[in-house]
Coordinates of C-alpha atoms and ligand atoms in Angstrom, one line a residue:
M1 CA -54.3 12.8 -75.6
A2 CA -55.3 16.2 -74.9
R3 CA -53.0 18.2 -73.0
E4 CA -54.1 21.3 -70.7
H5 CA -51.8 24.1 -71.1
V6 CA -50.9 26.9 -68.4
D7 CA -48.5 29.8 -68.2
V8 CA -47.2 28.5 -64.7
L9 CA -47.2 24.7 -63.5
I10 CA -46.6 24.6 -60.0
I11 CA -45.8 21.1 -58.3
G12 CA -47.1 20.6 -54.9
A13 CA -50.2 22.0 -52.8
G14 CA -48.2 22.2 -49.5
L15 CA -47.6 25.5 -47.6
T16 CA -45.4 26.6 -50.4
G17 CA -47.3 25.5 -53.6
V18 CA -50.5 26.9 -52.3
G19 CA -48.8 30.2 -51.4
A20 CA -47.1 30.5 -54.9
A21 CA -50.4 30.3 -56.3
C22 CA -51.9 33.0 -54.2
H23 CA -49.0 35.4 -54.8
L24 CA -49.8 34.6 -58.6
R25 CA -53.5 35.4 -58.3
E26 CA -52.4 38.5 -56.4
D27 CA -49.7 39.9 -58.3
A28 CA -50.0 38.3 -61.8
P29 CA -53.6 37.8 -62.2
D30 CA -53.4 37.3 -66.1
K31 CA -51.1 34.1 -65.9
T32 CA -53.0 30.9 -66.1
F33 CA -51.7 28.3 -63.6
L34 CA -52.4 24.6 -62.2
I35 CA -51.2 22.8 -59.0
L36 CA -50.4 19.2 -59.5
E37 CA -50.4 17.5 -56.1
A38 CA -49.5 13.9 -55.6
R39 CA -51.6 13.4 -52.4
G40 CA -55.6 13.5 -52.0
A41 CA -55.3 16.7 -50.0
L42 CA -53.4 19.9 -49.5
G43 CA -51.1 21.1 -46.8
G44 CA -48.1 18.9 -47.5
T45 CA -46.0 18.5 -44.3
W46 CA -49.0 19.8 -41.9
D47 CA -51.5 17.2 -43.5
L48 CA -49.0 14.2 -43.7
F49 CA -47.7 14.4 -40.2
R50 CA -50.3 13.4 -37.5
Y51 CA -47.8 12.2 -34.6
P52 CA -49.1 13.6 -31.2
G53 CA -48.1 17.3 -30.4
I54 CA -47.2 17.7 -34.1
R55 CA -46.5 21.6 -34.2
S56 CA -44.0 24.2 -35.8
D57 CA -40.7 25.0 -34.4
S58 CA -40.9 28.4 -36.0
D59 CA -43.2 31.2 -34.9
M60 CA -46.2 31.6 -37.3
F61 CA -45.6 35.1 -37.7
T62 CA -42.9 34.4 -40.1
L63 CA -44.2 30.8 -41.1
G64 CA -47.2 32.4 -42.3
Y65 CA -47.4 34.0 -45.5
D66 CA -46.4 37.8 -46.3
F67 CA -50.0 38.3 -47.6
R68 CA -51.9 36.8 -45.0
P69 CA -50.6 37.8 -41.5
W70 CA -50.9 35.3 -38.6
T71 CA -52.7 37.3 -35.9
G72 CA -53.2 34.5 -33.5
A73 CA -52.0 34.9 -30.0
Q74 CA -50.2 31.6 -30.2
S75 CA -46.7 32.0 -31.9
I76 CA -45.7 28.1 -31.8
V77 CA -48.9 26.4 -33.0
D78 CA -49.9 22.7 -33.7
G79 CA -49.8 21.0 -37.1
S80 CA -53.7 21.3 -37.4
S81 CA -53.7 25.3 -37.2
I82 CA -51.2 25.2 -39.7
R83 CA -53.1 23.0 -41.9
E84 CA -56.3 25.0 -41.3
Y85 CA -54.3 28.4 -42.3
I86 CA -53.2 26.7 -45.5
H87 CA -56.6 25.6 -46.3
D88 CA -58.2 29.3 -45.4
A89 CA -55.5 30.8 -47.8
A90 CA -56.4 28.5 -50.8
R91 CA -60.1 29.2 -50.1
E92 CA -59.7 33.0 -49.9
Y93 CA -57.5 33.2 -53.1
D94 CA -59.6 30.9 -55.0
V95 CA -56.7 28.2 -55.4
E96 CA -58.7 25.1 -54.6
R97 CA -60.2 24.9 -58.1
H98 CA -56.6 25.2 -59.9
I99 CA -55.4 22.0 -57.8
R100 CA -55.3 18.9 -59.6
F101 CA -55.3 16.1 -56.6
Q102 CA -53.6 12.6 -56.9
H103 CA -51.3 13.7 -59.7
K104 CA -47.9 12.7 -59.0
V105 CA -45.4 14.3 -61.3
I106 CA -43.0 11.8 -62.4
R107 CA -41.3 13.5 -65.4
A108 CA -40.9 16.7 -66.8
E109 CA -39.1 17.4 -70.5
W110 CA -38.2 20.7 -71.6
S111 CA -38.1 21.3 -75.4
S112 CA -36.1 24.4 -76.7
E113 CA -37.9 24.1 -79.9
S114 CA -41.3 24.9 -78.3
A115 CA -39.9 26.8 -75.4
Q116 CA -42.3 24.8 -73.0
W117 CA -42.3 22.1 -70.7
T118 CA -44.2 18.8 -71.0
V119 CA -45.0 17.4 -67.6
F120 CA -46.2 13.9 -66.9
A121 CA -48.2 12.9 -64.0
Q122 CA -49.3 9.4 -62.6
R123 CA -52.8 9.7 -61.4
S124 CA -53.4 7.7 -58.2
D125 CA -57.1 7.5 -58.7
T126 CA -57.4 6.2 -62.1
G127 CA -53.7 4.9 -62.7
E128 CA -53.7 6.9 -65.9
T129 CA -50.7 9.1 -66.9
A130 CA -51.9 12.8 -67.5
E131 CA -50.1 15.1 -69.6
F132 CA -49.7 19.0 -69.3
T133 CA -47.6 21.8 -70.9
C134 CA -46.3 24.9 -69.6
G135 CA -44.2 27.9 -70.0
F136 CA -42.6 27.8 -66.4
L137 CA -42.3 25.0 -64.0
F138 CA -42.5 25.8 -60.4
C139 CA -41.3 23.1 -58.2
N140 CA -42.7 23.3 -54.7
T141 CA -42.4 19.8 -53.5
G142 CA -40.7 20.5 -50.1
Y143 CA -37.6 18.5 -49.5
Y144 CA -38.4 14.9 -48.5
N145 CA -39.7 11.8 -49.5
Y146 CA -43.4 11.4 -48.8
D147 CA -43.5 7.8 -49.2
E148 CA -41.0 6.6 -46.5
G149 CA -39.2 8.2 -43.7
Y150 CA -35.6 7.2 -42.7
T151 CA -35.0 4.4 -40.5
P152 CA -31.5 2.9 -40.0
K153 CA -31.2 -0.7 -39.8
F154 CA -31.6 -1.9 -36.2
E155 CA -30.2 -5.2 -35.2
G156 CA -32.8 -7.8 -33.9
V157 CA -35.9 -5.6 -34.5
E158 CA -37.9 -8.5 -36.1
R159 CA -37.8 -10.3 -32.5
F160 CA -39.2 -7.1 -30.6
G161 CA -42.7 -8.1 -29.4
G162 CA -44.0 -4.6 -29.4
T163 CA -44.9 -2.0 -32.0
V164 CA -42.5 0.0 -33.9
V165 CA -43.9 3.1 -35.6
H166 CA -42.3 6.0 -37.6
P167 CA -43.5 9.5 -37.0
Q168 CA -44.2 10.1 -40.8
H169 CA -46.7 7.1 -40.8
W170 CA -48.2 7.5 -37.4
P171 CA -51.2 4.9 -36.8
R172 CA -54.4 6.7 -36.1
D173 CA -55.5 4.1 -34.0
L174 CA -52.1 3.7 -32.0
D175 CA -52.7 3.2 -28.1
Y176 CA -49.9 4.2 -25.9
A177 CA -52.0 5.1 -23.1
G178 CA -50.3 3.4 -19.9
K179 CA -47.5 2.0 -22.3
R180 CA -43.9 2.1 -21.9
V181 CA -42.5 4.2 -24.8
V182 CA -39.1 4.8 -26.4
V183 CA -38.7 7.4 -28.7
I184 CA -35.5 7.0 -30.8
G185 CA -34.0 10.2 -31.9
S186 CA -33.0 13.7 -30.8
G187 CA -34.3 16.0 -33.2
A188 CA -37.2 18.3 -33.5
T189 CA -39.5 15.3 -33.8
A190 CA -38.3 13.5 -30.9
V191 CA -38.3 16.8 -28.7
T192 CA -42.2 17.4 -29.8
L193 CA -43.3 13.7 -29.4
V194 CA -41.9 13.0 -26.2
P195 CA -43.6 15.6 -23.9
A196 CA -46.8 15.1 -25.9
L197 CA -46.8 11.3 -25.1
A198 CA -45.6 11.8 -21.7
G199 CA -49.1 13.0 -20.7
Q200 CA -50.6 9.4 -21.3
A201 CA -47.9 6.9 -21.6
A202 CA -46.8 5.2 -18.4
H203 CA -43.1 6.6 -19.0
V204 CA -41.5 8.1 -22.4
T205 CA -37.7 7.5 -22.7
M206 CA -35.9 9.8 -25.3
L207 CA -33.0 7.5 -26.6
Q208 CA -30.6 9.3 -28.4
R209 CA -27.0 8.5 -29.9
S210 CA -26.0 12.1 -29.3
P211 CA -27.6 15.4 -27.8
S212 CA -28.9 18.4 -29.7
Y213 CA -29.5 21.8 -28.8
V214 CA -32.9 22.3 -27.2
L215 CA -33.9 25.8 -26.5
A216 CA -37.1 26.5 -24.3
L217 CA -39.6 29.0 -25.9
P218 CA -42.8 30.4 -24.8
G219 CA -45.8 29.2 -27.3
A220 CA -47.2 32.8 -27.1
D221 CA -45.7 35.9 -28.3
A222 CA -47.1 38.5 -25.7
L223 CA -45.6 41.6 -27.2
A224 CA -47.1 40.4 -31.0
G225 CA -50.3 40.1 -29.0
R226 CA -50.3 43.7 -27.5
L227 CA -49.3 45.2 -30.8
Y228 CA -52.1 43.5 -32.6
D229 CA -54.3 45.0 -29.5
L230 CA -53.0 48.6 -30.3
L231 CA -52.4 48.8 -34.0
P232 CA -54.4 48.1 -37.3
V233 CA -53.1 44.6 -38.4
K234 CA -51.7 46.5 -41.6
V235 CA -49.2 48.0 -39.4
A236 CA -48.6 45.7 -36.8
A237 CA -48.2 42.5 -39.2
P238 CA -45.0 43.9 -41.0
V239 CA -43.6 44.9 -37.6
V240 CA -44.1 41.6 -35.9
R241 CA -42.9 39.8 -38.8
W242 CA -39.7 41.7 -39.2
Q243 CA -39.1 41.7 -35.5
H244 CA -39.4 37.7 -35.6
A245 CA -37.3 37.6 -39.0
L246 CA -34.5 39.9 -37.6
L247 CA -34.3 38.3 -34.0
T248 CA -33.9 34.8 -35.9
T249 CA -31.4 36.2 -38.3
L250 CA -29.3 38.0 -35.3
L251 CA -29.5 34.7 -33.1
Y252 CA -28.2 32.6 -36.1
Q253 CA -25.4 35.2 -37.1
F254 CA -24.4 35.6 -33.4
S255 CA -24.3 31.7 -33.0
R256 CA -22.1 31.5 -36.1
R257 CA -19.7 34.3 -34.8
R258 CA -19.6 33.4 -31.1
P259 CA -20.2 29.7 -30.9
G260 CA -18.4 28.9 -27.4
L261 CA -20.7 32.0 -25.9
V262 CA -23.8 30.6 -27.6
K263 CA -22.9 27.1 -26.4
K264 CA -22.9 28.3 -22.9
I265 CA -26.0 30.4 -23.0
L266 CA -27.7 27.4 -24.4
R267 CA -26.4 25.2 -21.8
D268 CA -26.9 27.6 -18.8
R269 CA -30.5 28.0 -19.9
V270 CA -31.2 24.1 -19.9
R271 CA -29.5 23.7 -16.5
R272 CA -31.8 26.1 -15.1
Q273 CA -34.9 24.1 -16.3
L274 CA -33.6 20.5 -14.8
P275 CA -33.1 19.5 -11.2
P276 CA -29.9 20.2 -9.4
G277 CA -27.4 17.6 -10.4
Y278 CA -28.8 16.5 -13.6
D279 CA -26.3 15.5 -16.1
V280 CA -26.6 18.1 -18.7
D281 CA -23.6 17.7 -20.3
T282 CA -24.2 14.1 -21.4
H283 CA -27.9 14.8 -22.3
F284 CA -27.9 18.3 -23.7
A285 CA -24.4 19.4 -24.7
P286 CA -23.8 18.5 -28.4
D287 CA -20.3 18.3 -30.0
Y288 CA -21.1 20.3 -32.8
E289 CA -21.7 24.2 -32.9
P290 CA -25.0 25.6 -32.6
W291 CA -26.8 26.1 -35.9
D292 CA -24.7 23.2 -37.7
Q293 CA -28.0 21.6 -37.2
R294 CA -31.4 23.1 -36.7
L295 CA -31.9 24.2 -33.0
C296 CA -34.9 22.2 -31.3
I297 CA -37.5 24.0 -29.7
A298 CA -39.3 23.0 -26.4
R299 CA -42.3 24.9 -26.6
D300 CA -43.1 26.3 -22.9
A301 CA -40.5 24.1 -21.8
D302 CA -42.6 21.2 -22.2
L303 CA -39.9 18.8 -22.5
F304 CA -38.1 19.9 -19.3
R305 CA -41.4 19.9 -17.5
A306 CA -41.9 16.2 -18.3
I307 CA -38.2 15.5 -17.3
R308 CA -38.8 17.3 -14.1
A309 CA -42.2 15.4 -13.6
G310 CA -40.6 12.2 -14.1
T311 CA -43.0 11.2 -16.8
A312 CA -40.0 11.3 -19.5
S313 CA -36.3 10.9 -19.2
V314 CA -33.3 10.9 -21.7
V315 CA -31.0 8.1 -22.2
T316 CA -27.6 8.8 -24.2
D317 CA -26.3 5.6 -25.6
R318 CA -26.2 3.5 -28.7
I319 CA -28.6 0.5 -29.5
A320 CA -26.7 -2.8 -29.6
T321 CA -29.7 -4.6 -30.6
F322 CA -33.6 -5.1 -30.0
T323 CA -34.6 -7.9 -27.7
E324 CA -38.0 -9.3 -27.3
R325 CA -39.0 -6.8 -24.7
G326 CA -37.4 -4.0 -25.6
I327 CA -33.8 -2.3 -26.5
R328 CA -30.4 -3.5 -25.2
L329 CA -27.9 -0.6 -25.2
E330 CA -24.0 -0.8 -25.9
S331 CA -23.4 0.0 -22.1
G332 CA -25.5 -3.2 -21.2
Q333 CA -28.6 -1.3 -20.0
E334 CA -31.8 -2.7 -21.3
L335 CA -34.9 -0.5 -22.1
E336 CA -38.2 -2.4 -21.8
A337 CA -40.8 -1.0 -24.0
D338 CA -44.3 -1.6 -25.4
V339 CA -44.1 1.0 -28.2
V340 CA -40.7 2.2 -30.0
V341 CA -40.9 5.3 -32.2
T342 CA -38.2 5.8 -34.5
A343 CA -37.9 9.4 -35.0
T344 CA -34.8 8.9 -37.1
G345 CA -35.5 11.4 -39.6
L346 CA -36.5 12.1 -43.3
N347 CA -35.0 10.9 -46.7
L348 CA -34.3 14.1 -48.8
L349 CA -35.9 13.9 -52.0
P350 CA -34.8 17.0 -54.4
V351 CA -37.5 18.0 -56.9
G352 CA -40.1 15.5 -55.7
G353 CA -38.4 12.8 -57.4
T354 CA -39.3 14.1 -60.8
T355 CA -37.0 13.3 -63.8
L356 CA -36.2 16.4 -65.4
V357 CA -34.9 16.4 -68.8
V358 CA -33.7 19.1 -71.1
D359 CA -33.7 18.8 -74.8
S360 CA -33.8 14.9 -74.6
E361 CA -30.8 15.0 -71.9
P362 CA -31.7 14.0 -68.3
V363 CA -30.8 16.4 -65.7
E364 CA -28.5 15.0 -62.9
V365 CA -29.4 17.5 -60.1
G366 CA -26.5 16.8 -58.0
K367 CA -24.3 18.1 -60.8
T368 CA -26.3 21.5 -61.3
V369 CA -25.6 24.8 -59.3
A370 CA -28.3 26.9 -57.7
Y371 CA -28.9 30.2 -59.1
K372 CA -30.2 32.6 -56.2
G373 CA -30.9 29.6 -54.4
M374 CA -34.1 28.6 -56.5
M375 CA -33.0 28.0 -60.1
L376 CA -30.8 25.3 -61.5
S377 CA -28.1 25.9 -63.9
G378 CA -28.8 24.7 -67.5
V379 CA -32.3 24.1 -66.6
P380 CA -34.7 26.7 -68.6
N381 CA -37.9 28.3 -67.3
F382 CA -37.6 26.5 -64.1
A383 CA -37.6 27.2 -60.1
T384 CA -37.6 25.3 -57.0
T385 CA -38.3 26.6 -53.5
I386 CA -36.3 25.3 -50.7
G387 CA -36.8 27.7 -47.4
Y388 CA -34.4 28.6 -45.1
T389 CA -33.0 25.8 -42.6
N390 CA -32.1 28.7 -40.1
A391 CA -35.4 30.5 -40.0
S392 CA -39.1 30.1 -41.0
W393 CA -39.2 28.2 -44.3
T394 CA -41.8 30.6 -45.6
L395 CA -39.5 33.7 -45.4
K396 CA -37.7 32.4 -48.2
A397 CA -40.8 30.8 -50.0
D398 CA -42.6 34.3 -50.4
L399 CA -39.4 35.7 -51.6
V400 CA -39.0 32.9 -54.3
A401 CA -42.5 33.5 -55.5
H402 CA -42.1 37.3 -55.7
Y403 CA -38.9 36.7 -57.5
V404 CA -40.6 34.4 -59.8
I405 CA -43.4 36.7 -60.7
R406 CA -40.9 39.5 -61.4
L407 CA -38.9 37.5 -63.6
L408 CA -41.9 36.5 -65.6
G409 CA -42.8 40.1 -65.8
H410 CA -39.5 41.0 -66.7
M411 CA -39.2 38.4 -69.5
D412 CA -42.9 39.5 -70.8
S413 CA -41.7 43.2 -71.1
R414 CA -38.7 42.4 -73.2
G415 CA -40.1 39.7 -75.2
Y416 CA -38.0 36.8 -73.9
R417 CA -39.4 33.3 -74.0
V418 CA -36.5 31.3 -72.1
C419 CA -34.2 32.4 -69.0
T420 CA -31.5 29.7 -68.5
P421 CA -29.1 30.0 -65.4
V422 CA -25.4 29.3 -66.1
P423 CA -23.1 27.7 -63.6
P424 CA -20.0 29.9 -62.4
P425 CA -16.9 29.6 -64.4
G426 CA -14.5 26.7 -63.1
P427 CA -15.4 23.5 -61.8
L428 CA -18.4 22.3 -60.2
P429 CA -18.5 23.8 -56.8
G430 CA -18.5 21.3 -53.7
T431 CA -20.8 23.1 -51.5
P432 CA -24.4 21.6 -51.2
F433 CA -27.3 23.6 -51.5
I434 CA -28.6 22.8 -47.8
D435 CA -25.4 23.6 -45.8
L436 CA -26.4 21.6 -42.5
K437 CA -24.3 18.9 -40.9
S438 CA -27.5 16.7 -40.2
G439 CA -27.7 13.2 -40.9
Y440 CA -30.2 13.6 -43.3
V441 CA -28.4 16.1 -45.5
R442 CA -25.2 13.9 -45.4
R443 CA -27.0 10.9 -46.8
S444 CA -28.3 12.9 -49.7
I445 CA -25.4 15.1 -50.5
D446 CA -24.7 13.8 -53.9
N447 CA -28.4 14.5 -55.0
L448 CA -28.7 18.1 -54.1
P449 CA -27.7 21.0 -56.1
R450 CA -24.3 22.7 -55.4
Q451 CA -23.9 26.5 -54.4
G452 CA -21.0 28.7 -55.6
D453 CA -18.6 30.8 -53.6
S454 CA -20.1 34.4 -54.3
A455 CA -23.4 35.7 -55.7
P456 CA -25.6 35.1 -57.6
W457 CA -24.7 31.2 -56.8
R458 CA -24.1 31.8 -53.2
L459 CA -27.0 31.1 -50.5
H460 CA -26.6 33.4 -47.9
Q461 CA -29.6 32.0 -45.5
N462 CA -29.8 35.6 -44.4
Y463 CA -33.4 37.1 -44.8
P464 CA -32.6 40.7 -44.9
R465 CA -29.8 40.2 -47.5
D466 CA -32.3 38.1 -49.7
V467 CA -34.8 40.9 -49.5
L468 CA -32.4 43.2 -51.2
L469 CA -31.2 40.5 -53.6
L470 CA -34.7 39.1 -54.6
R471 CA -36.9 42.0 -54.3
R472 CA -34.6 44.7 -55.3
G473 CA -31.8 43.1 -57.0
A474 CA -31.2 43.1 -61.1
I475 CA -33.0 40.3 -62.8
E476 CA -30.3 40.2 -65.4
D477 CA -26.6 39.4 -64.4
E478 CA -23.9 37.0 -65.3
G479 CA -25.7 33.8 -64.0
I480 CA -28.7 33.8 -66.4
T481 CA -29.0 33.9 -70.0
F482 CA -32.4 35.2 -71.8
T483 CA -33.7 34.0 -75.2
R484 CA -36.4 35.5 -77.4
A485 CA -36.9 32.3 -79.4
T486 CA -34.2 30.0 -79.5
K487 CA -31.5 32.3 -80.2
N488 CA -29.5 33.7 -77.2
V489 CA -29.7 37.2 -76.7
T490 CA -28.0 38.3 -73.8
A491 CA -25.2 36.7 -71.7
Ligands
LIG501 C1 -42.5 17.3 -38.8 C2 -41.8 18.8 -39.5 C3 -41.7 20.0 -38.8 C4 -41.3 20.9 -39.6 N1 -41.4 22.2 -38.7 C5 -41.0 23.4 -39.3 C6 -40.9 24.6 -38.7 O1 -41.3 24.7 -37.7 N2 -40.8 25.7 -39.5 C7 -40.0 25.8 -40.6 O2 -39.8 26.7 -41.3 N3 -40.4 24.5 -41.6 C8 -40.5 23.5 -40.8 N4 -40.5 22.1 -41.5 C9 -40.1 22.1 -43.0 C10 -41.5 22.2 -43.7 O3 -41.4 21.0 -44.6 C11 -41.9 23.6 -44.3 O4 -42.4 24.4 -43.3 C12 -43.0 23.8 -45.2 O5 -44.0 22.9 -44.7 C13 -42.6 23.2 -46.4 O6 -43.5 23.4 -47.4 P1 -43.6 22.7 -48.9 O7 -45.1 23.3 -49.4 O8 -42.5 23.6 -49.7 O9 -43.3 21.5 -48.8 P2 -44.0 20.4 -48.2 O10 -45.0 20.6 -46.9 O11 -43.4 19.0 -48.0 O12 -45.2 20.0 -49.3 C14 -44.9 19.5 -50.6 C15 -46.1 19.0 -51.3 O13 -45.7 18.7 -52.6 C16 -46.2 17.4 -52.9 N5 -45.4 16.7 -53.8 C17 -44.1 16.1 -53.5 N6 -43.6 15.5 -54.6 C18 -44.6 15.7 -55.8 C19 -44.6 15.3 -57.1 N7 -43.5 14.7 -57.6 N8 -45.7 15.6 -57.6 C20 -46.8 16.1 -57.0 N9 -46.9 16.6 -55.9 C21 -45.7 16.3 -55.0 C22 -46.4 16.7 -51.8 O14 -47.5 15.8 -51.8 C23 -46.7 18.0 -50.7 O15 -48.2 18.1 -50.9 C24 -40.9 21.2 -40.8 C25 -41.1 19.8 -41.3 C26 -41.5 18.6 -40.8 C27 -41.5 17.3 -41.6

């Protein structure tokens, strides 16, 4: 079978994969590349998720690419606007013709002898397996399983007479107007969905086992709007982006250093949004520290407005069992429902479920150590993008793409063909790559790469620091080896 060969093979045509391709076209136009995408459309998350109200939590000034500034007046925007933004970028940088849709990568084999990857993709249109070869494999598959969201086992769910839906697979024709809806969950998805459904449903109940931190933020950024009015985009865009990046970094750092104070500020802000006497402590005061899990955002305080209006309410309790008519809680209360939405999360899936094989040895991703937060120890000519968990994903994704291009340029200029990260000295570190205490991270902890205690194996989740490390830092250090042919030349 004829194999197409490219310099860089990107897996995934979501926000990151499309961005990586645009970066390549801009900064390494001589490199050939392809994107293999499992689905029939680009956009990833922003095409897959279609539940009512789907939107970003992050501001678009930092969730947008650095090379294509977001200049809209709205800062927190709907999924369809993000999808359109990704499409526009792909069109503008002539990326679309490099995408092979319906190609799900299942296996990638590295050969040190030929210094290249052979990549196998299952075609969902023809059922065939397509093969490709490349010098560098760039995995931009996001972080979760597209086939199935996470739903815990609920007692008695089979006898429930209503409809149960997961936000990852929202039925386009679901009619919830005038219905009683229960949304199970307290994460970003539940916080987005509840006010969006509350407009039409008879009533929406957010049923949570434990509360999350919810911060009300305006959907529009007046200051950014003014800067864009006053200054040329070239000047205003970096100012606005840095302002948002620094603000998020400061909020995160302050939360980690003064958790007690931040807890109090968050709680007071919630209290001001709700009617007097509302039980804030039960429903909005988590027992974890701010940023142990991602902060949920209520755009324009929509969740609180729905609660004030009486169209939505929050119940904090545990599910005893589903019944024919709804859900019985451990407290004995019964919530009657026509529709139950299980906003219970995602299943993490490192490297898009691809089996990586290096010189006939399968790679156990959970036993690798991340190098500079993007490459894996023992895996040559490979990078994977996992965005920030405490700031916009794309701030990191842009840095990773810039770094990969610098790395490829460095290798070309020195005549290197292979780069292989090495783990830090000593036993395998215990800290996972995604250092959040959320359920979806804990469920998959064994499959995630590890991170070390110090650079270049430590993830700092700190944008300004990563700018210095990844845009300016040395390419050669103790964490990576370079090889000209198959012989090791630096350590
Ligand atoms: C509901 C929701 C809201 C979010 N909101 C925010 C937010 O506000 N801010 C933020 O920073 N982050 C947010 N995130 C995280 C979000 O995933 C990132 O913002 C961003 O979309 C990631 O882009 P990506 O391209 O890396 O991954 P994805 O968007 O997940 O795209 C990955 C692509 O890779 C493809 N793929 C996967 N495996 C394979 C394979 N084996 N072969 C071929 N193709 C494959 C997928 O089909 C998909 O098209 C949110 C996530 C969700 C689920």
